Coordinates of C-alpha atoms and ligand atoms in Angstrom, one line a residue:
X14 CA 0.2 -0.5 0.0
X15 CA 1.2 3.5 -0.9
X16 CA 2.6 4.9 1.7
X17 CA 0.1 8.4 3.5
X18 CA 0.9 12.1 1.9
X19 CA 2.5 14.2 4.5
X20 CA -0.6 16.4 5.1
X21 CA -0.2 20.5 4.1
X22 CA -0.5 23.1 6.6
X23 CA -3.1 26.1 6.4
X24 CA -3.3 28.6 9.1
X25 CA -1.6 25.8 11.9
X26 CA -3.8 23.0 10.7
X27 CA -2.8 20.2 9.1
X28 CA -4.8 19.6 5.5
X29 CA -5.1 16.9 2.3
X30 CA -6.1 17.5 -0.7
X31 CA -6.5 14.9 -3.9
X32 CA -3.6 16.3 -6.1
X33 CA -0.8 13.1 -5.1
X34 CA 3.0 14.5 -5.4
X35 CA 5.4 11.6 -5.1
X36 CA 8.8 13.2 -4.5
X37 CA 11.8 10.7 -5.3
X38 CA 15.3 10.8 -4.7
X39 CA 17.5 12.4 -7.4
X40 CA 20.5 9.2 -7.3
X41 CA 18.2 6.4 -7.6
X42 CA 15.0 7.6 -8.1
X43 CA 13.3 5.9 -4.5
X44 CA 10.1 7.4 -3.4
X45 CA 11.0 9.9 -0.3
X46 CA 7.7 10.1 0.7
X47 CA 4.2 11.6 -0.4
X48 CA 2.6 15.0 -0.2
X49 CA -0.7 16.4 -1.7
X50 CA -1.1 20.0 -3.9
X51 CA -2.7 22.4 -1.8
X52 CA -6.4 22.9 -3.3
X53 CA -7.2 26.1 -4.6
X54 CA -9.8 25.9 -1.5
X55 CA -7.5 26.3 1.0
X56 CA -4.3 28.4 -1.1
X57 CA -7.6 31.1 -1.0
X58 CA -7.9 29.9 3.6
X59 CA -4.1 30.3 4.2
X60 CA -3.8 33.3 2.4
X61 CA -7.0 34.9 4.1
X62 CA -5.5 33.5 7.1
X63 CA -2.3 35.3 7.5
X64 CA -4.2 38.9 6.1
X65 CA -6.5 37.9 9.2
X66 CA -3.6 37.4 11.5
X67 CA -2.5 40.7 10.3
X68 CA -3.1 42.2 13.6
X69 CA -2.6 39.7 16.6
X70 CA 0.6 38.3 15.4
X71 CA 1.9 42.6 15.6
X72 CA 0.9 42.2 18.6
X73 CA 2.3 39.3 20.3
X74 CA 4.2 39.0 23.6
X75 CA 8.2 39.1 22.5
X76 CA 7.9 36.0 24.9
X77 CA 5.6 34.1 23.2
X78 CA 7.5 34.9 19.5
X79 CA 10.4 33.9 21.4
X80 CA 9.4 30.8 23.2
X81 CA 7.6 29.4 19.6
X82 CA 11.1 29.9 17.5
X83 CA 13.5 28.5 21.1
X84 CA 10.9 25.3 21.1
X85 CA 11.1 24.7 16.4
X86 CA 14.8 24.8 17.4
X87 CA 15.3 22.8 20.4
X88 CA 12.9 19.3 18.3
X89 CA 15.3 20.4 15.6
X90 CA 17.4 19.5 17.4
X91 CA 15.9 17.0 18.6
X92 CA 14.5 14.9 15.2
X93 CA 18.2 16.4 13.6
X94 CA 18.8 12.7 11.7
X95 CA 15.4 12.6 11.2
X96 CA 15.1 15.4 9.1
X97 CA 18.5 15.2 7.8
X98 CA 17.7 11.9 6.1
X99 CA 14.5 13.1 4.9
X100 CA 17.0 16.0 3.2
X101 CA 18.5 13.6 1.4
X102 CA 16.1 11.4 0.5
X103 CA 14.3 13.9 -1.0
X104 CA 16.9 16.3 -2.8
X105 CA 19.5 13.6 -2.7
X106 CA 22.3 15.9 -0.6
X107 CA 25.0 13.7 0.9
X108 CA 23.9 13.0 4.3
X109 CA 26.8 14.8 5.9
X110 CA 25.7 17.6 4.0
X111 CA 22.2 17.2 5.3
X112 CA 23.2 17.2 9.1
X113 CA 25.3 20.3 9.1
X114 CA 21.5 21.6 7.4
X115 CA 20.2 20.8 10.2
X116 CA 22.8 22.5 13.0
X117 CA 22.1 25.2 11.3
X118 CA 18.5 26.1 10.8
X119 CA 18.7 25.0 14.5
X120 CA 20.5 27.8 15.2
X121 CA 19.3 30.1 12.7
X122 CA 15.9 29.4 15.1
X123 CA 17.4 30.0 18.1
X124 CA 19.0 33.4 17.3
X125 CA 15.9 34.3 15.7
X126 CA 14.0 33.8 19.5
X127 CA 17.8 35.8 21.1
X128 CA 16.8 38.1 18.7
X129 CA 12.3 38.2 19.0
X130 CA 13.5 39.6 22.2
X131 CA 16.2 41.8 21.5
X132 CA 14.0 43.6 19.3
X133 CA 12.5 46.6 19.9
X134 CA 12.4 50.8 18.9
X135 CA 14.4 53.8 19.9
X136 CA 13.7 56.9 21.5
X137 CA 15.0 60.2 19.0
X138 CA 15.3 63.8 20.4
X139 CA 13.7 65.7 17.7
X140 CA 14.6 70.0 20.5
X141 CA 17.8 70.0 18.2
X142 CA 14.9 71.8 15.9
X143 CA 14.0 75.3 17.8
X144 CA 9.9 74.2 15.9
X145 CA 10.0 70.9 18.2
X146 CA 10.9 71.9 21.5
X147 CA 9.2 69.5 24.2
X148 CA 9.2 66.7 21.5
X149 CA 10.3 63.4 21.3
X150 CA 9.8 61.4 18.5
X151 CA 9.5 56.6 19.6
X152 CA 10.5 54.9 16.5
X153 CA 9.3 51.6 16.3
X154 CA 9.6 48.7 13.4
X155 CA 6.6 47.7 12.7
X156 CA 5.6 44.3 10.1
X157 CA 5.4 45.1 5.8
X158 CA 2.0 42.5 6.5
X159 CA 1.5 39.2 5.2
X160 CA 4.6 37.6 4.0
X161 CA 4.8 35.8 1.4
X162 CA 8.0 33.1 1.8
X163 CA 9.2 31.3 -1.7
X164 CA 12.5 28.6 -1.4
X165 CA 14.6 26.6 -3.9
X166 CA 15.7 23.1 -3.6
X167 CA 19.0 22.8 -2.3
X168 CA 18.9 24.1 1.3
X169 CA 14.8 22.3 2.0
X170 CA 15.5 23.1 5.2
X171 CA 17.4 26.2 6.3
X172 CA 16.5 28.6 3.3
X173 CA 12.7 27.8 5.0
X174 CA 14.3 28.9 8.0
X175 CA 15.7 31.9 6.8
X176 CA 11.5 33.0 5.2
X177 CA 9.6 31.5 8.4
X178 CA 12.3 32.2 11.3
X179 CA 12.0 36.1 10.7
X180 CA 9.0 36.5 10.3
X181 CA 8.0 35.0 13.8
X182 CA 10.4 36.8 15.3
X183 CA 8.8 40.4 14.1
X184 CA 5.0 38.9 14.1
X185 CA 4.7 39.1 10.6
X186 CA 1.7 36.5 8.7
X187 CA 4.2 33.9 6.4
X188 CA 2.9 31.4 4.2
X189 CA 5.4 29.6 2.8
X190 CA 6.1 27.5 -0.9
X191 CA 8.7 25.0 -0.4
X192 CA 9.8 24.3 -3.9
X193 CA 8.1 21.5 -5.9
X194 CA 11.7 19.0 -5.9
X195 CA 11.5 19.1 -1.9
X196 CA 8.5 19.1 -0.2
X197 CA 9.1 17.6 2.6
X198 CA 10.9 19.1 5.0
X199 CA 9.0 22.1 4.8
X200 CA 5.6 20.0 5.7
X201 CA 7.8 18.2 8.7
X202 CA 8.5 22.1 9.6
X203 CA 4.9 22.8 9.9
X204 CA 4.6 19.6 12.1
X205 CA 7.2 21.7 14.5
X206 CA 5.7 24.6 13.8
X207 CA 2.2 23.4 14.9
X208 CA 3.4 22.4 18.3
X209 CA 3.9 26.0 19.5
X210 CA 1.4 28.2 20.4
X211 CA 1.2 31.0 17.7
X212 CA -1.8 32.1 17.1
X213 CA -3.7 30.3 13.6
X214 CA -3.4 32.5 10.5
X215 CA 0.7 32.9 11.5
X216 CA 1.6 30.4 9.3
X217 CA 1.2 27.7 6.4
X218 CA 2.6 25.9 4.8
X219 CA 1.0 24.9 0.8
X220 CA 2.7 23.3 -2.0
X221 CA 1.3 24.7 -4.9
X222 CA 2.4 24.8 -8.2
X223 CA 4.1 27.4 -10.0
X224 CA 1.7 28.8 -11.6
X225 CA -0.3 29.1 -8.1
X226 CA 2.7 30.8 -6.2
X227 CA 2.3 33.2 -9.6
X228 CA -0.9 33.9 -8.4
X229 CA -0.1 34.6 -5.0
X230 CA 2.7 36.9 -5.8
X231 CA -0.2 38.5 -6.9
X232 CA -2.3 38.7 -4.7
X233 CA -2.7 42.0 -2.7
X234 CA -3.3 40.1 0.6
X235 CA 0.9 39.3 0.7
X236 CA 2.4 43.0 0.8
X237 CA 5.6 41.6 0.9
X238 CA 7.1 38.7 -0.8
X239 CA 10.4 37.0 0.0
X240 CA 12.1 34.8 -2.6
X241 CA 15.2 32.7 -2.8
X242 CA 15.7 30.9 -5.8
X243 CA 16.7 31.3 -9.8
X244 CA 17.9 35.1 -11.6
X245 CA 14.9 34.7 -14.0
X246 CA 11.5 34.0 -12.0
X247 CA 13.2 36.1 -8.9
X248 CA 13.7 39.3 -11.6
X249 CA 10.0 38.9 -13.3
X250 CA 8.3 38.7 -9.7
X251 CA 9.8 41.6 -9.0
X252 CA 9.1 43.6 -12.2
X253 CA 5.3 42.2 -12.7
X254 CA 4.5 43.4 -8.4
X255 CA 6.0 46.9 -8.5
X256 CA 4.1 48.5 -5.4
X257 CA 5.1 44.4 -3.2
X258 CA 8.1 45.2 -1.2
X259 CA 10.2 42.6 -2.7
X260 CA 13.5 40.8 -1.6
X261 CA 15.3 38.7 -4.1
X262 CA 18.3 35.9 -2.6
X263 CA 19.6 34.9 -6.5
X264 CA 21.9 33.4 -8.2
X265 CA 25.4 34.0 -8.7
X266 CA 28.9 32.5 -10.1
X267 CA 31.0 33.5 -6.9
X268 CA 34.6 33.8 -7.0
X269 CA 37.5 33.5 -5.4
X270 CA 41.0 35.5 -5.4
X271 CA 43.9 33.6 -4.6
X272 CA 46.5 36.5 -4.1
X273 CA 50.9 35.8 -4.0
X274 CA 51.8 36.3 -0.4
X275 CA 50.3 32.8 0.5
X276 CA 53.0 30.3 1.4
X277 CA 52.9 26.4 1.0
X278 CA 50.8 25.8 4.7
X279 CA 48.1 28.4 3.2
X280 CA 47.9 27.5 0.0
X281 CA 46.7 23.9 1.1
X282 CA 43.9 25.7 3.1
X283 CA 43.4 27.3 0.0
X284 CA 43.1 24.4 -2.7
X285 CA 41.2 22.0 0.4
X286 CA 38.5 25.3 1.1
X287 CA 38.1 25.7 -3.1
X288 CA 37.7 22.2 -3.9
X289 CA 35.3 21.2 -0.8
X290 CA 33.1 24.5 -1.7
X291 CA 33.0 24.2 -5.6
X292 CA 31.8 20.7 -5.6
X293 CA 29.8 21.3 -2.3
X294 CA 26.5 20.1 -3.2
X295 CA 27.4 19.1 -6.1
X296 CA 28.0 22.3 -6.2
X297 CA 24.7 23.5 -5.6
X298 CA 24.7 26.5 -3.7
X299 CA 24.7 29.7 -4.8
X300 CA 27.5 30.6 -3.0
X301 CA 29.3 27.5 -4.3
X302 CA 33.0 28.5 -5.6
X303 CA 33.1 28.4 -9.4
X304 CA 36.3 30.8 -10.5
X305 CA 39.4 31.4 -9.3
X306 CA 41.7 34.0 -9.8
X307 CA 45.3 33.0 -8.4
X308 CA 47.8 35.0 -8.9
X309 CA 51.0 33.6 -11.3
X310 CA 53.5 33.1 -8.7
X311 CA 51.4 31.2 -7.0
X312 CA 49.3 29.9 -9.6
X313 CA 50.8 26.0 -10.5
X314 CA 51.2 25.2 -6.6
X315 CA 47.5 25.9 -6.1
X316 CA 46.1 24.0 -9.3
X317 CA 47.9 21.3 -8.6
X318 CA 46.8 21.5 -5.2
X319 CA 42.8 21.3 -5.7
X320 CA 42.9 18.7 -8.3
X321 CA 44.7 16.7 -6.1
X322 CA 41.6 17.4 -3.2
X323 CA 39.0 17.6 -6.1
X324 CA 40.7 13.5 -6.7
X325 CA 40.2 12.8 -3.4
X326 CA 36.3 13.7 -2.7
X327 CA 33.9 10.8 -2.6
X328 CA 31.9 11.3 -4.7
X329 CA 27.9 8.6 -4.9
X330 CA 25.7 7.1 -2.8
X331 CA 24.4 10.3 -1.1
X332 CA 22.8 8.1 2.1
X333 CA 25.9 6.8 2.4
X334 CA 28.4 8.9 6.1
X335 CA 31.9 8.9 4.0
X336 CA 30.2 10.9 0.9
X337 CA 30.6 14.3 0.0
X338 CA 28.8 14.9 -4.1
X339 CA 26.2 12.9 -4.4
X340 CA 23.6 13.7 -7.6
X341 CA 22.3 17.5 -8.7
X342 CA 18.5 18.1 -8.8
X343 CA 17.6 15.8 -11.6
X344 CA 19.1 14.5 -14.2
X345 CA 18.1 17.4 -16.8
X346 CA 20.6 20.0 -15.0
X347 CA 23.6 16.9 -15.2
X348 CA 23.2 17.0 -18.8
X349 CA 22.8 20.6 -19.0
X350 CA 26.5 21.1 -16.5
X351 CA 27.7 18.4 -19.2
X352 CA 26.6 20.6 -21.9
X353 CA 28.0 24.5 -20.3
X354 CA 31.6 22.0 -20.0
X355 CA 31.4 20.3 -24.0
X356 CA 30.7 24.3 -24.6
X357 CA 33.7 25.4 -23.1
X358 CA 35.9 22.6 -24.0
X359 CA 34.5 23.4 -27.5
X360 CA 36.5 26.9 -27.2
X361 CA 40.0 25.4 -25.9
X362 CA 39.7 25.0 -21.7
X363 CA 40.8 21.9 -20.7
X364 CA 39.5 19.4 -17.9
X365 CA 42.6 18.8 -15.4
X366 CA 39.8 16.3 -13.7
X367 CA 36.4 14.7 -14.0
X368 CA 33.9 15.9 -16.8
X369 CA 32.2 12.7 -17.5
X370 CA 28.5 12.1 -16.5
X371 CA 26.3 9.4 -14.8
X372 CA 22.6 9.9 -14.8
X373 CA 22.0 12.6 -12.2
X374 CA 25.4 13.1 -10.7
X375 CA 27.6 14.9 -12.7
X376 CA 32.1 13.8 -11.3
X377 CA 33.8 16.9 -9.5
X378 CA 35.4 18.8 -12.7
X379 CA 38.1 20.9 -12.6
X380 CA 39.0 24.0 -15.8
X381 CA 41.6 25.9 -17.5
X382 CA 42.3 28.0 -20.2
X383 CA 38.4 28.8 -20.6
X384 CA 37.6 32.2 -22.2
X385 CA 35.7 34.8 -20.6
X386 CA 32.5 34.2 -22.1
X387 CA 31.8 30.5 -21.9
X388 CA 28.9 30.0 -20.1
X389 CA 31.0 28.1 -17.2
X390 CA 32.5 31.3 -16.3
X391 CA 30.7 33.9 -16.9
X392 CA 26.3 32.5 -16.5
X393 CA 25.7 30.5 -13.3
X394 CA 26.7 26.6 -13.7
X395 CA 25.1 25.7 -10.5
X396 CA 26.8 22.2 -10.7
X397 CA 30.3 21.0 -9.0
X398 CA 32.3 22.9 -11.8
X399 CA 35.3 24.8 -10.9
X400 CA 38.0 26.7 -13.3
X401 CA 40.7 28.1 -12.3
X402 CA 42.2 31.3 -13.6
X403 CA 45.7 32.7 -13.3
X404 CA 46.0 37.1 -13.0
X405 CA 49.0 38.8 -12.8
X406 CA 48.2 41.2 -10.1
X407 CA 45.6 41.3 -7.8
X408 CA 44.7 44.4 -8.9
X409 CA 43.3 42.7 -12.3
X410 CA 41.4 39.4 -10.0
X411 CA 39.2 42.3 -8.5
X412 CA 38.5 43.6 -12.3
X413 CA 37.9 39.7 -13.7
X414 CA 35.8 39.3 -9.8
X415 CA 33.4 42.4 -11.2
X416 CA 33.6 41.5 -15.1
X417 CA 30.7 39.8 -14.3
X418 CA 26.5 40.3 -13.6
X419 CA 26.7 39.1 -10.5
X420 CA 27.8 39.6 -7.4
X421 CA 26.8 37.7 -4.4
X422 CA 29.9 36.5 -2.4
X423 CA 34.1 36.8 -2.8
X424 CA 37.0 35.2 -1.7
X425 CA 39.8 36.3 -1.3
X426 CA 43.5 34.2 -0.2
X427 CA 45.7 36.8 1.4
X428 CA 47.3 37.5 4.8
X429 CA 47.9 41.3 3.7
X430 CA 46.4 43.9 5.2
X431 CA 46.2 46.6 2.2
X432 CA 45.0 43.8 0.0
X433 CA 42.2 42.8 2.1
X434 CA 40.5 46.5 2.8
X435 CA 41.5 46.9 -1.1
X436 CA 39.0 44.1 -1.7
X437 CA 35.9 44.7 0.4
X438 CA 36.3 48.4 -1.1
X439 CA 36.5 47.5 -4.6
X440 CA 34.2 44.3 -4.9
X441 CA 30.9 44.5 -6.0
X442 CA 29.3 42.5 -4.0
X443 CA 27.1 41.3 -1.0
X444 CA 30.2 40.2 1.2
X445 CA 33.8 39.7 0.8
X446 CA 36.0 36.9 3.1
X447 CA 38.6 37.0 3.8
X448 CA 41.0 34.0 4.5
X449 CA 38.7 31.2 3.1
X450 CA 35.8 31.1 -0.3
X451 CA 32.7 33.6 -1.1
X452 CA 31.1 30.0 0.6
X453 CA 30.8 31.0 4.4
X454 CA 27.4 32.4 5.6
X455 CA 26.6 33.1 8.9
X456 CA 23.2 33.5 10.3
X457 CA 24.3 36.5 12.2
X458 CA 25.6 38.8 9.4
X459 CA 23.9 40.3 6.6
X460 CA 23.7 38.6 3.7
X461 CA 22.5 38.5 0.0
X462 CA 23.4 40.3 -4.0
X463 CA 24.3 43.1 -5.9
X464 CA 23.6 42.9 -9.7
X465 CA 21.3 40.5 -11.3
X466 CA 22.4 38.8 -8.0
X467 CA 19.3 40.6 -6.4
X468 CA 18.0 43.0 -3.8
X469 CA 17.4 43.5 0.3
X470 CA 19.8 41.5 2.5
X471 CA 18.8 38.3 4.7
X472 CA 20.5 36.7 7.8
X473 CA 17.9 36.4 10.9
X474 CA 18.6 40.2 12.0
X475 CA 18.9 41.6 8.6
X476 CA 15.2 39.5 7.2
X477 CA 13.6 41.3 10.3
X478 CA 14.6 44.7 9.2
X479 CA 13.3 43.7 6.2
X480 CA 10.1 42.6 6.8
X481 CA 9.0 45.3 8.8
X482 CA 8.8 49.6 8.4
X483 CA 10.0 52.6 10.2
X484 CA 6.5 54.2 12.8
X485 CA 7.1 57.0 14.7
X486 CA 5.1 58.4 17.5
X487 CA 6.0 61.7 18.6
X488 CA 5.6 62.3 21.9
X489 CA 4.5 66.0 22.9
X490 CA 5.3 67.8 25.8
X491 CA 8.0 65.7 27.5
Ligands
NAD733 P1 13.6 28.6 -8.6 O1 14.5 29.8 -9.9 O2 13.3 27.9 -10.8 O3 12.6 27.8 -8.0 C1 12.6 28.7 -6.7 C2 11.2 28.6 -6.4 O4 10.0 30.0 -7.5 C3 10.7 26.6 -5.8 O5 9.9 27.2 -4.7 C4 10.0 27.8 -7.5 O6 8.9 26.5 -7.7 C5 9.6 29.4 -7.5 N1 9.2 29.3 -8.6 C6 8.6 29.4 -9.7 N2 8.7 29.6 -11.2 C7 7.7 30.1 -10.3 C8 6.6 31.8 -11.0 N3 6.7 32.6 -11.5 N4 5.8 32.7 -9.8 C9 6.4 32.5 -8.0 N5 6.9 31.3 -8.0 C10 8.1 30.3 -8.5 O7 15.2 28.2 -8.3 P2 15.2 26.6 -8.0 O8 16.4 26.0 -9.4 O9 14.6 26.2 -7.0 O10 16.7 27.7 -7.3 C11 18.0 27.2 -7.9 C12 19.2 29.3 -7.6 O11 17.9 29.8 -6.4 C13 19.1 28.8 -8.0 O12 19.4 30.5 -8.9 C14 20.8 29.2 -6.9 O13 21.4 30.3 -7.4 C15 19.7 30.0 -6.2 N6 20.0 30.6 -4.9 C16 20.4 31.6 -3.8 C17 20.6 31.6 -3.0 C18 20.2 33.1 -2.5 O14 20.5 33.0 -1.1 N7 21.0 33.9 -3.1 C19 20.0 30.5 -2.1 C20 19.9 29.4 -2.1 C21 19.2 29.3 -3.8

């Protein structure tokens, strides 16, 4: 007998529709579980409940919001092995990385609870102006309104956490739409949210096809859209609802720069980080290392080390504890990567390792001699491919990093403080990581992109600011 479908969540209540969706592992097609698409009536009920809960959520005491977030954090920790196994089953992410994702989400919710307790306002004196003598302003941030959160497949839990935790922390109702390939983890999170004391309407989790999601984007009762996903979908959403508050966390072709000051030990570190975080999640992270610009003095030594480190990565079954690199999300994605690499090779690139496909799996691949206009360099590969390039100066490297329509984060391996400061000044990205790859992210820091990579910032505190706007109360006679 087929397993019963996981319920979706409408205003905190479990619901089941009739349109059954079987979710399968991209590695071997094994069924990870089932759910049903939300019915039209349930979609309407979720949106109207979110709109109706606007005032009650905004007025929730901080201790209630924080307790709910703490509860989610604790329960995710208690159920961590089950949650990690589900992430792996539906996304093909190697178990070790799924465990890390759960650890991150535990911290995202815990940090949300701490921020909810701290979230306050400020007192602004106005009597610097004679006309405002005797007046002060109490400035608070209030939710802009119910949020539509749209999440991608590559972090089925943590990018959902980055939508849900800040919304709860500020008291904004949220309707969450998980990715079609990976809805099950978000639905399991719903089980945990249902154990909290949050009011009905505070949250819903709706698996729906993209056409329904596109209609939700247009719904005026959801004035805030927080979208993480691909560049074309993100910007088309932005353009379709110019009067809404839209946050876009989109893709990129992140780069690492290796300065000439790197000694043997530093090169070992740089190479191992580049190899790991170019291939991490089979390259399906928006801040995977895709381009490396190494100074001529260290390029050969770095290349040898990167090729060696990539060769040591264990590929294969994502449920195996030892696996470093699993499949892409589907065979079509792997075929696209294969064709992009073939195009680069036809244009003169050399494959130093990898370059083969097996179903949805693509071998970790290191390329050199890639023309700057090849898609593996100038588009987002979103696959386990890294392009190594040699430059004559750090400034040339910085110019090459900036020669991109994307700008999420950049990594700079240097021991020279001046180079680090210059990187922070000139690189056109949302964040510069000195001493590591661009793939580093912590929940406390603002995170997001410039150029085509997006607009607005996430990271729990930054997202709380993004979901709210200032409201002023002017006090007279004090
Ligand atoms: P995608 O754009 O295909 O889908 C993202 C989400 O949007 C899914 O839930 C999808 O169902 C939904 N969607 C698709 N069409 C829609 C429409 N017309 N209206 C409303 N919703 C719609 O992206 P993906 O393939 O799931 O994810 C990969 C992309 O996400 C990559 O480009 C990656 O770089 C990016 N990403 C960015 C970040 C970041 O924080 N910057 C993090 C992770 C992933």
